[in-house]
Amino acid sequence: MTKTIRIVERNPRVSGEQLVAMMTPPPQFAEATFDSYRPDPDHPSQGQARDLLRKFTSGAKAAQPSGGGGFFGFGRKKKAAAAEASAAQDSSAAITKPGVYLDGGFGVGKTHLLAAAWHSQAGRKYFGTFIEYTALVGALGYDGAVNALRGAKLVCIDEFELDDPGDTMLMTRLIKDLTSSGTKIIATSNTPPNALGEGRFAAADFLREIQAMSDKFVTLRIDGQDYRQRHLEGAAKVYGDAEFADAVSTAAENGKIVSNDGFEQLLDHLKTVHPSSYAALLDGVETIALSDVFELTDQSAALRFVAFIDRVYDAQIPIISSGVPLNMIFGGGMLDGGYRKKYLRCMSRANALTAES
């Protein structure tokens, strides 16, 4: 008996309470630890970041920042800012601020370290992407979200996004209210490999956008290659029409639960589902089949697909596709625009997911 379903026929609705309960590391990092993290010896910053986060979550209470001034020059002398930046890269130094920002490129292990920190931290704690926290506020209201998270020992925010000023200020306010009651924060974000100043580019953006909160964060720079692409080259894997049908049938006949949807139909359906419910679209799915993939020129559709691929990657579901390779779908100058970092992350993840099929 074959097991093929269609994602476009699913219409999940996730409540705020369910969102809170789901705020744990994704399945692929369910057992991530600092010991299982393998830093690249060619990039010492990876080991330094691991050691610092191990101390940050070791149980010692993080000191509240002293008043006056921020990090990296926000009202402080450059010498003091430089000294603190140097200390952040010294594995023997202790982090005395309530927040840590992991700054680096794609696939250098930031999410693994974030999950390891979550597992290491004792007490109540939460792990979610930036979009999941903003969705929580949308579901519960701001006060409801703060009340749900208040008292947590640690809040982990993966894929911090800086492209929406409203959401950025919302998260700034949330971070301020949580840290004021003793919660520690760890956030990550991506830096494109060719960004000006490499990792420093994202760090400057992050600290500028959360300027009212900048004195609460220490930035950890993580260098390295994208591990997802170390053994991959060129375009993402695609199938011809006949090969696509055979691959779908084979996966289903092997007992896999396969979702089989047209790319255009999936994009249309994603308009009707809130991104916070995208993970629920994938419940039970073991292989995703997308036919007739084409280049995207509509930015809204592209951003929804990025959010969808993020959840597919979290669940580590392989993709079978036909048409345009999934790491080549962002057209119309999208890679030169303000959402470049999101698209590059999606390309990296899509390439890895199709390689698994």
Short mmCIF file of C-alpha atoms in Angstrom, two decimals:
data_model
loop_
_atom_site.label_atom_id
_atom_site.label_comp_id
_atom_site.label_asym_id
_atom_site.label_seq_id
_atom_site.Cartn_x
_atom_site.Cartn_y
_atom_site.Cartn_z
CA MET A 1 0.00 0.00 0.00
CA THR A 2 1.50 3.33 -1.06
CA LYS A 3 1.49 6.26 1.31
CA THR A 4 1.22 9.49 -0.67
CA ILE A 5 -0.42 12.64 0.66
CA ARG A 6 -0.73 16.25 -0.49
CA ILE A 7 0.47 19.13 1.65
CA VAL A 8 -1.96 21.46 -0.13
CA GLU A 9 -4.85 19.52 1.42
CA ARG A 10 -3.65 20.21 4.96
CA ASN A 11 -4.85 23.24 6.91
CA PRO A 12 -3.32 23.14 10.41
CA ARG A 13 -4.01 25.80 12.99
CA VAL A 14 -1.57 25.99 15.90
CA SER A 15 -2.61 27.74 19.12
CA GLY A 16 -0.36 29.93 21.23
CA GLU A 17 -0.24 27.25 23.93
CA GLN A 18 0.87 24.69 21.37
CA LEU A 19 3.54 27.08 20.09
CA VAL A 20 4.97 27.41 23.59
CA ALA A 21 5.02 23.62 24.02
CA MET A 22 6.81 23.22 20.69
CA MET A 23 9.64 25.60 21.62
CA THR A 24 12.39 22.99 21.76
CA PRO A 25 15.31 22.29 19.39
CA PRO A 26 14.37 20.71 16.03
CA PRO A 27 14.60 16.89 15.75
CA GLN A 28 18.05 16.88 14.16
CA PHE A 29 19.40 18.64 17.26
CA ALA A 30 17.33 16.73 19.82
CA GLU A 31 20.51 15.27 21.31
CA ALA A 32 23.01 18.00 20.44
CA THR A 33 25.68 18.56 23.07
CA PHE A 34 28.85 20.57 23.34
CA ASP A 35 30.78 17.29 23.25
CA SER A 36 29.13 16.23 19.98
CA TYR A 37 30.02 19.54 18.34
CA ARG A 38 33.12 19.04 16.21
CA PRO A 39 34.94 22.35 15.75
CA ASP A 40 37.03 22.73 12.62
CA PRO A 41 40.70 22.96 13.73
CA ASP A 42 41.30 25.38 10.86
CA HIS A 43 38.86 27.81 12.47
CA PRO A 44 39.68 28.21 16.20
CA SER A 45 36.70 30.53 16.75
CA GLN A 46 34.41 27.48 16.60
CA GLY A 47 36.04 25.87 19.62
CA GLN A 48 36.17 29.21 21.43
CA ALA A 49 32.44 29.74 20.91
CA ARG A 50 31.68 26.24 22.22
CA ASP A 51 33.78 26.78 25.35
CA LEU A 52 32.24 30.16 26.10
CA LEU A 53 28.68 28.92 25.70
CA ARG A 54 29.47 25.93 27.91
CA LYS A 55 30.40 28.39 30.65
CA PHE A 56 27.44 30.63 29.90
CA THR A 57 25.00 27.77 30.60
CA SER A 58 27.00 26.09 33.36
CA GLY A 59 24.74 27.35 36.12
CA ALA A 60 26.60 30.51 37.11
CA LYS A 61 24.27 33.49 37.26
CA ALA A 62 24.95 35.97 34.47
CA ALA A 63 25.66 39.42 35.86
CA GLN A 64 23.43 42.27 34.80
CA PRO A 65 25.26 44.83 32.66
CA SER A 66 26.38 48.02 34.32
CA GLY A 67 24.64 51.20 33.30
CA GLY A 68 25.97 53.60 30.73
CA GLY A 69 27.11 52.70 27.28
CA GLY A 70 26.73 49.75 24.98
CA PHE A 71 28.79 47.22 23.10
CA PHE A 72 31.12 47.99 20.18
CA GLY A 73 31.08 51.74 20.60
CA PHE A 74 27.51 52.45 21.71
CA GLY A 75 28.37 55.30 24.07
CA ARG A 76 31.60 53.63 25.19
CA LYS A 77 35.24 54.26 24.48
CA LYS A 78 36.58 52.22 21.60
CA LYS A 79 39.34 50.81 23.77
CA ALA A 80 36.84 49.35 26.26
CA ALA A 81 34.70 47.93 23.46
CA ALA A 82 37.72 46.35 21.80
CA ALA A 83 38.85 44.83 25.09
CA GLU A 84 35.47 43.20 25.64
CA ALA A 85 35.37 41.90 22.07
CA SER A 86 38.80 40.34 22.64
CA ALA A 87 37.63 38.76 25.88
CA ALA A 88 34.65 37.23 24.09
CA GLN A 89 37.04 35.31 21.86
CA ASP A 90 39.17 34.16 24.81
CA SER A 91 37.92 30.71 25.88
CA SER A 92 39.16 31.37 29.43
CA ALA A 93 36.95 34.45 29.78
CA ALA A 94 33.54 34.33 31.43
CA ILE A 95 30.54 36.03 29.87
CA THR A 96 29.06 38.46 32.37
CA LYS A 97 26.27 39.86 30.20
CA PRO A 98 22.83 38.22 30.00
CA GLY A 99 22.92 37.92 26.20
CA VAL A 100 25.14 36.25 23.60
CA TYR A 101 24.91 36.77 19.85
CA LEU A 102 26.48 34.10 17.59
CA ASP A 103 27.65 35.81 14.43
CA GLY A 104 28.83 33.81 11.44
CA GLY A 105 28.17 32.38 8.01
CA PHE A 106 25.96 29.53 6.87
CA GLY A 107 26.56 26.00 8.11
CA VAL A 108 29.28 26.73 10.70
CA GLY A 109 27.36 25.06 13.52
CA LYS A 110 25.58 27.98 15.18
CA THR A 111 22.29 26.11 15.56
CA HIS A 112 24.09 23.05 16.94
CA LEU A 113 25.76 25.25 19.56
CA LEU A 114 22.45 26.97 20.31
CA ALA A 115 20.76 23.60 20.83
CA ALA A 116 23.68 22.35 22.93
CA ALA A 117 23.35 25.42 25.14
CA TRP A 118 19.61 24.75 25.50
CA HIS A 119 20.25 21.14 26.53
CA SER A 120 23.01 22.20 28.93
CA GLN A 121 20.93 24.83 30.72
CA ALA A 122 19.04 23.58 33.75
CA GLY A 123 15.50 24.76 34.47
CA ARG A 124 12.71 26.05 32.24
CA LYS A 125 13.96 27.14 28.82
CA TYR A 126 12.73 27.83 25.29
CA PHE A 127 14.17 27.38 21.80
CA GLY A 128 12.65 28.81 18.65
CA THR A 129 13.29 30.73 15.49
CA PHE A 130 12.75 34.47 15.32
CA ILE A 131 9.54 33.91 13.36
CA GLU A 132 8.23 31.51 16.02
CA TYR A 133 8.63 34.13 18.74
CA THR A 134 6.88 36.81 16.67
CA ALA A 135 4.13 34.26 15.90
CA LEU A 136 3.79 33.61 19.63
CA VAL A 137 3.20 37.31 20.20
CA GLY A 138 0.63 37.26 17.40
CA ALA A 139 -1.19 34.31 18.98
CA LEU A 140 -1.08 35.33 22.65
CA GLY A 141 -0.64 39.09 22.45
CA TYR A 142 2.49 40.78 23.74
CA ASP A 143 1.63 40.52 27.43
CA GLY A 144 0.52 36.91 27.03
CA ALA A 145 3.79 35.98 25.31
CA VAL A 146 5.88 37.71 27.98
CA ASN A 147 3.95 35.97 30.73
CA ALA A 148 4.44 32.60 29.02
CA LEU A 149 8.21 33.09 28.73
CA ARG A 150 8.89 35.05 31.92
CA GLY A 151 10.89 33.15 34.52
CA ALA A 152 12.69 30.98 31.97
CA LYS A 153 16.38 30.44 32.66
CA LEU A 154 17.26 30.63 28.97
CA VAL A 155 15.60 31.77 25.74
CA CYS A 156 17.30 30.74 22.48
CA ILE A 157 16.45 32.71 19.32
CA ASP A 158 17.64 31.12 16.07
CA GLU A 159 17.83 33.01 12.77
CA PHE A 160 17.34 36.50 14.19
CA GLU A 161 15.94 38.62 11.36
CA LEU A 162 16.69 42.30 10.85
CA ASP A 163 14.72 43.03 7.69
CA ASP A 164 11.43 44.06 9.35
CA PRO A 165 11.83 47.09 11.64
CA GLY A 166 8.54 46.39 13.41
CA ASP A 167 9.43 42.79 14.25
CA THR A 168 12.95 43.82 15.25
CA MET A 169 11.65 46.39 17.70
CA LEU A 170 9.11 43.88 19.00
CA MET A 171 11.89 41.39 19.75
CA THR A 172 14.02 44.15 21.28
CA ARG A 173 11.21 44.91 23.71
CA LEU A 174 10.71 41.21 24.45
CA ILE A 175 14.42 40.70 25.13
CA LYS A 176 14.48 43.73 27.43
CA ASP A 177 11.51 42.52 29.46
CA LEU A 178 12.88 38.98 29.77
CA THR A 179 16.45 39.90 30.70
CA SER A 180 15.19 42.37 33.29
CA SER A 181 13.65 39.42 35.14
CA GLY A 182 16.82 37.31 34.98
CA THR A 183 16.42 35.33 31.75
CA LYS A 184 19.55 34.71 29.67
CA ILE A 185 19.32 35.10 25.87
CA ILE A 186 21.32 33.48 23.07
CA ALA A 187 20.60 34.61 19.49
CA THR A 188 22.03 33.60 16.12
CA SER A 189 21.91 35.07 12.65
CA ASN A 190 23.54 34.40 9.30
CA THR A 191 26.19 36.36 7.44
CA PRO A 192 26.57 35.82 3.70
CA PRO A 193 30.05 34.44 2.91
CA ASN A 194 30.90 37.48 0.77
CA ALA A 195 29.44 40.13 3.09
CA LEU A 196 31.51 43.22 3.80
CA GLY A 197 33.68 42.53 6.81
CA GLU A 198 32.52 38.91 6.84
CA GLY A 199 31.01 38.09 10.27
CA ARG A 200 31.39 41.63 11.57
CA PHE A 201 28.76 42.81 9.07
CA ALA A 202 25.89 40.95 10.72
CA ALA A 203 27.14 41.82 14.19
CA ALA A 204 27.09 45.53 13.39
CA ASP A 205 23.58 45.23 11.92
CA PHE A 206 22.33 43.31 14.95
CA LEU A 207 23.76 45.70 17.53
CA ARG A 208 22.64 48.79 15.61
CA GLU A 209 19.07 47.52 15.23
CA ILE A 210 18.77 46.58 18.90
CA GLN A 211 20.66 49.67 20.02
CA ALA A 212 18.60 50.00 23.20
CA MET A 213 19.67 46.46 24.09
CA SER A 214 23.21 46.40 22.74
CA ASP A 215 24.80 46.67 26.18
CA LYS A 216 23.21 43.34 27.13
CA PHE A 217 24.91 41.30 24.38
CA VAL A 218 28.36 39.90 23.78
CA THR A 219 29.05 38.94 20.17
CA LEU A 220 30.85 35.70 19.36
CA ARG A 221 32.32 35.52 15.88
CA ILE A 222 32.29 32.01 14.34
CA ASP A 223 34.28 31.45 11.16
CA GLY A 224 34.23 28.40 8.93
CA GLN A 225 32.96 26.71 5.80
CA ASP A 226 29.33 25.73 5.20
CA TYR A 227 29.39 22.09 6.31
CA ARG A 228 26.24 21.36 4.29
CA GLN A 229 28.12 22.12 1.07
CA ARG A 230 31.47 20.47 1.77
CA HIS A 231 30.66 17.49 -0.41
CA LEU A 232 28.16 19.17 -2.74
CA GLU A 233 28.85 21.05 -5.92
CA GLY A 234 26.78 22.95 -8.45
CA ALA A 235 23.01 22.86 -8.77
CA ALA A 236 20.65 21.03 -6.46
CA LYS A 237 19.60 17.57 -7.63
CA VAL A 238 16.59 17.45 -9.99
CA TYR A 239 14.73 14.67 -11.80
CA GLY A 240 13.25 14.50 -15.27
CA ASP A 241 9.48 13.92 -15.41
CA ALA A 242 9.71 10.12 -15.77
CA GLU A 243 12.47 9.85 -13.18
CA PHE A 244 10.46 12.04 -10.81
CA ALA A 245 7.42 9.76 -11.01
CA ASP A 246 9.60 6.69 -10.49
CA ALA A 247 11.35 8.24 -7.47
CA VAL A 248 8.02 9.14 -5.86
CA SER A 249 6.63 5.65 -6.46
CA THR A 250 9.77 3.99 -5.17
CA ALA A 251 9.78 6.03 -1.97
CA ALA A 252 6.09 5.28 -1.35
CA GLU A 253 6.50 1.58 -2.11
CA ASN A 254 9.36 1.47 0.38
CA GLY A 255 6.94 2.51 3.09
CA LYS A 256 7.76 6.22 3.17
CA ILE A 257 4.97 8.75 3.68
CA VAL A 258 5.48 10.96 0.62
CA SER A 259 3.89 14.35 -0.01
CA ASN A 260 3.45 14.97 -3.73
CA ASP A 261 2.57 18.52 -4.78
CA GLY A 262 3.06 20.84 -7.69
CA PHE A 263 5.37 23.73 -6.88
CA GLU A 264 2.87 26.38 -7.97
CA GLN A 265 0.07 24.76 -5.96
CA LEU A 266 2.27 24.60 -2.86
CA LEU A 267 3.16 28.30 -3.17
CA ASP A 268 -0.52 29.18 -3.44
CA HIS A 269 -1.34 27.07 -0.39
CA LEU A 270 1.40 28.65 1.73
CA LYS A 271 -0.45 31.97 1.35
CA THR A 272 -3.33 30.52 3.36
CA VAL A 273 -1.27 29.08 6.25
CA HIS A 274 0.51 31.18 8.86
CA PRO A 275 4.27 30.47 8.87
CA SER A 276 4.02 29.42 12.52
CA SER A 277 1.96 26.45 11.29
CA TYR A 278 4.35 25.36 8.52
CA ALA A 279 5.92 22.72 10.76
CA ALA A 280 2.47 21.21 11.30
CA LEU A 281 2.07 20.90 7.53
CA LEU A 282 4.91 18.39 7.65
CA ASP A 283 3.62 16.12 10.43
CA GLY A 284 4.42 12.53 9.52
CA VAL A 285 5.90 13.39 6.13
CA GLU A 286 9.09 11.43 5.38
CA THR A 287 9.80 12.56 1.80
CA ILE A 288 8.67 15.68 -0.05
CA ALA A 289 8.07 15.63 -3.80
CA LEU A 290 7.77 18.96 -5.66
CA SER A 291 7.08 18.91 -9.39
CA ASP A 292 7.60 21.61 -12.01
CA VAL A 293 9.70 23.95 -9.89
CA PHE A 294 10.21 27.34 -11.54
CA GLU A 295 12.16 30.53 -10.92
CA LEU A 296 10.54 32.92 -8.45
CA THR A 297 10.16 36.62 -9.12
CA ASP A 298 7.49 37.39 -6.52
CA GLN A 299 9.22 38.32 -3.28
CA SER A 300 6.29 37.43 -1.02
CA ALA A 301 6.10 33.93 -2.48
CA ALA A 302 9.86 33.58 -2.18
CA LEU A 303 9.87 34.55 1.51
CA ARG A 304 7.07 32.12 2.30
CA PHE A 305 9.01 29.36 0.57
CA VAL A 306 12.13 30.25 2.57
CA ALA A 307 10.14 29.87 5.80
CA PHE A 308 8.78 26.54 4.55
CA ILE A 309 12.25 25.21 3.68
CA ASP A 310 13.50 26.24 7.12
CA ARG A 311 10.89 23.95 8.70
CA VAL A 312 11.64 21.16 6.21
CA TYR A 313 15.31 21.44 7.11
CA ASP A 314 14.52 21.37 10.82
CA ALA A 315 12.66 18.11 10.25
CA GLN A 316 15.40 16.79 7.92
CA ILE A 317 12.94 15.66 5.24
CA PRO A 318 14.58 14.83 1.89
CA ILE A 319 13.17 16.50 -1.23
CA ILE A 320 12.56 15.03 -4.69
CA SER A 321 12.02 17.75 -7.28
CA SER A 322 11.67 18.37 -11.00
CA GLY A 323 12.12 21.54 -12.98
CA VAL A 324 14.50 24.33 -11.90
CA PRO A 325 17.01 23.27 -9.21
CA LEU A 326 15.80 24.50 -5.82
CA ASN A 327 19.01 26.41 -5.15
CA MET A 328 18.53 28.40 -8.36
CA ILE A 329 14.95 29.65 -7.96
CA PHE A 330 15.56 33.19 -6.73
CA GLY A 331 15.45 35.40 -9.79
CA GLY A 332 14.67 39.00 -10.61
CA GLY A 333 17.65 40.37 -8.70
CA MET A 334 16.46 38.90 -5.38
CA LEU A 335 19.97 37.91 -4.38
CA ASP A 336 21.02 41.54 -4.61
CA GLY A 337 18.24 42.78 -2.34
CA GLY A 338 17.60 43.14 1.36
CA TYR A 339 16.59 39.51 1.85
CA ARG A 340 19.83 38.13 0.42
CA LYS A 341 20.82 36.36 3.63
CA LYS A 342 17.52 34.48 3.81
CA TYR A 343 17.75 33.36 0.20
CA LEU A 344 21.33 32.17 0.55
CA ARG A 345 20.40 30.17 3.64
CA CYS A 346 17.50 28.61 1.76
CA MET A 347 19.74 27.73 -1.20
CA SER A 348 22.23 26.03 1.09
CA ARG A 349 19.54 24.03 2.86
CA ALA A 350 17.66 23.10 -0.31
CA ASN A 351 20.86 21.82 -1.89
CA ALA A 352 21.51 19.60 1.12
CA LEU A 353 17.91 18.32 1.28
CA THR A 354 17.77 17.33 -2.40
CA ALA A 355 21.11 15.56 -2.05
CA GLU A 356 19.51 13.29 0.57
CA SER A 357 16.75 12.09 -1.76
#
